[in-house]
Amino acid sequence: MSSQESGESLEEAVQNLQYMQQVYQNQYTTISREINAVMDYINELNAAKTSMEKFERIKNSNILSPIGSSIFISAKATEEAKVLVGVGGGYLIEKEIAKAIEYLSSRIEMHTKNMQELMKARSKAEDAMFEISTKLDKILKQA
């Protein structure tokens, strides 16, 4: 059914399509920001995992440990070292290095799957924008 048959004027049809295009553009932008945030977090997790995997080399050595705001404290990496792992809600759990690596690996996997779902959603929004743009072009050429 064309816009004329449904009682919608050409101007109204164009305005509705432009509105829908803007909605999908906003959705696309929001999802893109979420993807970037998830990617940053995955990179952070990977860096922590890599550091823990290299722990064997620094055991019983003096290290500099960040305590925030580009401030470091000298510490000794002991053989029986354990790490505190953030598990959400401000809670930390003490874990052995190997268990912390497993935990980080599972978090990386979970967030990677989430990012893939976000990428699918972004692709759908992009497809919808393209479809609307095509309809707009068609309507404007007929006018």
XYZ file of C-alpha atoms in Angstrom:
143
model
C 0.000 0.000 0.000
C 1.487 3.359 -0.978
C 1.542 6.368 1.299
C -1.096 8.035 -0.907
C -3.483 5.071 -0.526
C -3.181 5.068 3.258
C -4.168 8.730 3.413
C -0.636 9.842 4.285
C 0.685 12.783 2.306
C 4.050 12.675 0.610
C 5.383 15.178 3.128
C 4.172 13.064 6.059
C 5.704 9.928 4.544
C 9.054 11.692 4.145
C 8.901 13.041 7.727
C 8.050 9.605 9.123
C 10.910 7.975 7.244
C 13.323 10.698 8.345
C 12.186 10.215 11.932
C 12.715 6.440 11.709
C 16.103 6.990 10.106
C 17.107 9.208 13.040
C 15.880 6.604 15.538
C 18.028 3.930 13.902
C 20.987 6.321 13.673
C 20.742 6.990 17.431
C 20.499 3.255 18.084
C 23.536 2.631 15.869
C 25.557 5.298 17.697
C 24.593 3.979 21.144
C 25.453 0.395 20.235
C 28.786 1.520 18.735
C 29.678 3.211 22.023
C 28.773 0.034 23.922
C 30.932 -2.045 21.578
C 33.881 0.293 22.161
C 33.415 0.094 25.935
C 33.263 -3.724 25.839
C 36.360 -3.839 23.618
C 38.239 -1.608 26.066
C 37.214 -3.874 28.941
C 38.270 -7.017 27.053
C 41.655 -5.398 26.374
C 41.979 -4.621 30.084
C 41.153 -8.213 30.990
C 43.660 -9.528 28.448
C 46.397 -7.262 29.832
C 45.725 -8.503 33.376
C 45.694 -12.110 32.189
C 48.995 -11.648 30.330
C 50.583 -10.119 33.419
C 49.499 -13.037 35.573
C 50.710 -15.552 32.996
C 54.166 -13.952 33.243
C 54.167 -14.163 37.041
C 56.532 -17.181 37.099
C 59.316 -14.983 35.733
C 59.021 -12.367 38.451
C 58.457 -14.629 41.445
C 60.599 -13.551 44.435
C 61.537 -10.300 42.683
C 60.909 -6.707 43.579
C 58.162 -5.180 41.483
C 56.375 -1.867 41.211
C 52.684 -2.162 41.874
C 50.273 0.586 40.763
C 48.116 2.031 43.509
C 46.340 4.605 41.346
C 46.835 7.975 39.733
C 50.237 6.966 38.263
C 51.591 6.165 41.726
C 53.475 2.927 42.346
C 54.652 1.121 45.429
C 57.616 -1.209 45.622
C 56.604 -4.751 46.547
C 57.982 -8.278 46.514
C 56.255 -10.942 44.447
C 56.214 -13.943 46.734
C 56.092 -17.556 45.657
C 52.715 -18.222 47.253
C 51.248 -15.061 45.763
C 47.535 -14.717 45.424
C 45.636 -11.945 43.734
C 42.449 -10.124 44.578
C 39.939 -10.380 41.757
C 37.011 -8.003 41.400
C 33.802 -9.998 40.970
C 31.355 -7.093 40.797
C 29.497 -4.927 43.248
C 32.802 -3.782 44.765
C 33.576 -7.285 46.044
C 37.015 -8.863 45.767
C 37.888 -12.530 46.069
C 41.356 -13.847 46.775
C 42.438 -16.392 44.164
C 45.565 -18.296 43.267
C 47.165 -17.077 40.055
C 46.025 -20.106 37.996
C 42.425 -19.736 39.200
C 42.482 -16.002 38.522
C 43.684 -16.690 34.961
C 40.810 -19.160 34.479
C 38.355 -16.602 35.831
C 39.684 -13.879 33.521
C 39.528 -16.247 30.552
C 35.857 -16.952 31.256
C 35.136 -13.215 31.574
C 36.920 -12.533 28.279
C 34.877 -15.244 26.581
C 31.605 -13.940 28.025
C 32.289 -10.322 27.032
C 33.440 -11.392 23.568
C 30.092 -13.151 23.058
C 28.278 -10.037 24.312
C 30.262 -7.902 21.872
C 29.323 -10.210 19.002
C 25.641 -9.828 19.904
C 26.041 -6.055 20.002
C 27.685 -6.161 16.583
C 24.708 -8.104 15.205
C 22.314 -5.519 16.657
C 24.378 -2.690 15.176
C 24.340 -4.420 11.800
C 20.537 -4.686 11.946
C 20.268 -0.970 12.716
C 22.611 -0.222 9.808
C 20.519 -2.392 7.463
C 17.350 -0.602 8.590
C 18.961 2.796 7.958
C 19.967 1.688 4.468
C 16.458 0.402 3.730
C 14.881 3.662 4.914
C 17.391 5.694 2.920
C 16.481 3.704 -0.188
C 12.762 4.315 0.418
C 13.400 8.023 0.947
C 15.359 8.277 -2.290
C 12.591 6.472 -4.171
C 9.869 8.746 -2.757
C 11.846 11.920 -3.407
C 12.569 10.888 -7.025
C 8.856 10.291 -7.610
C 7.943 13.714 -6.254
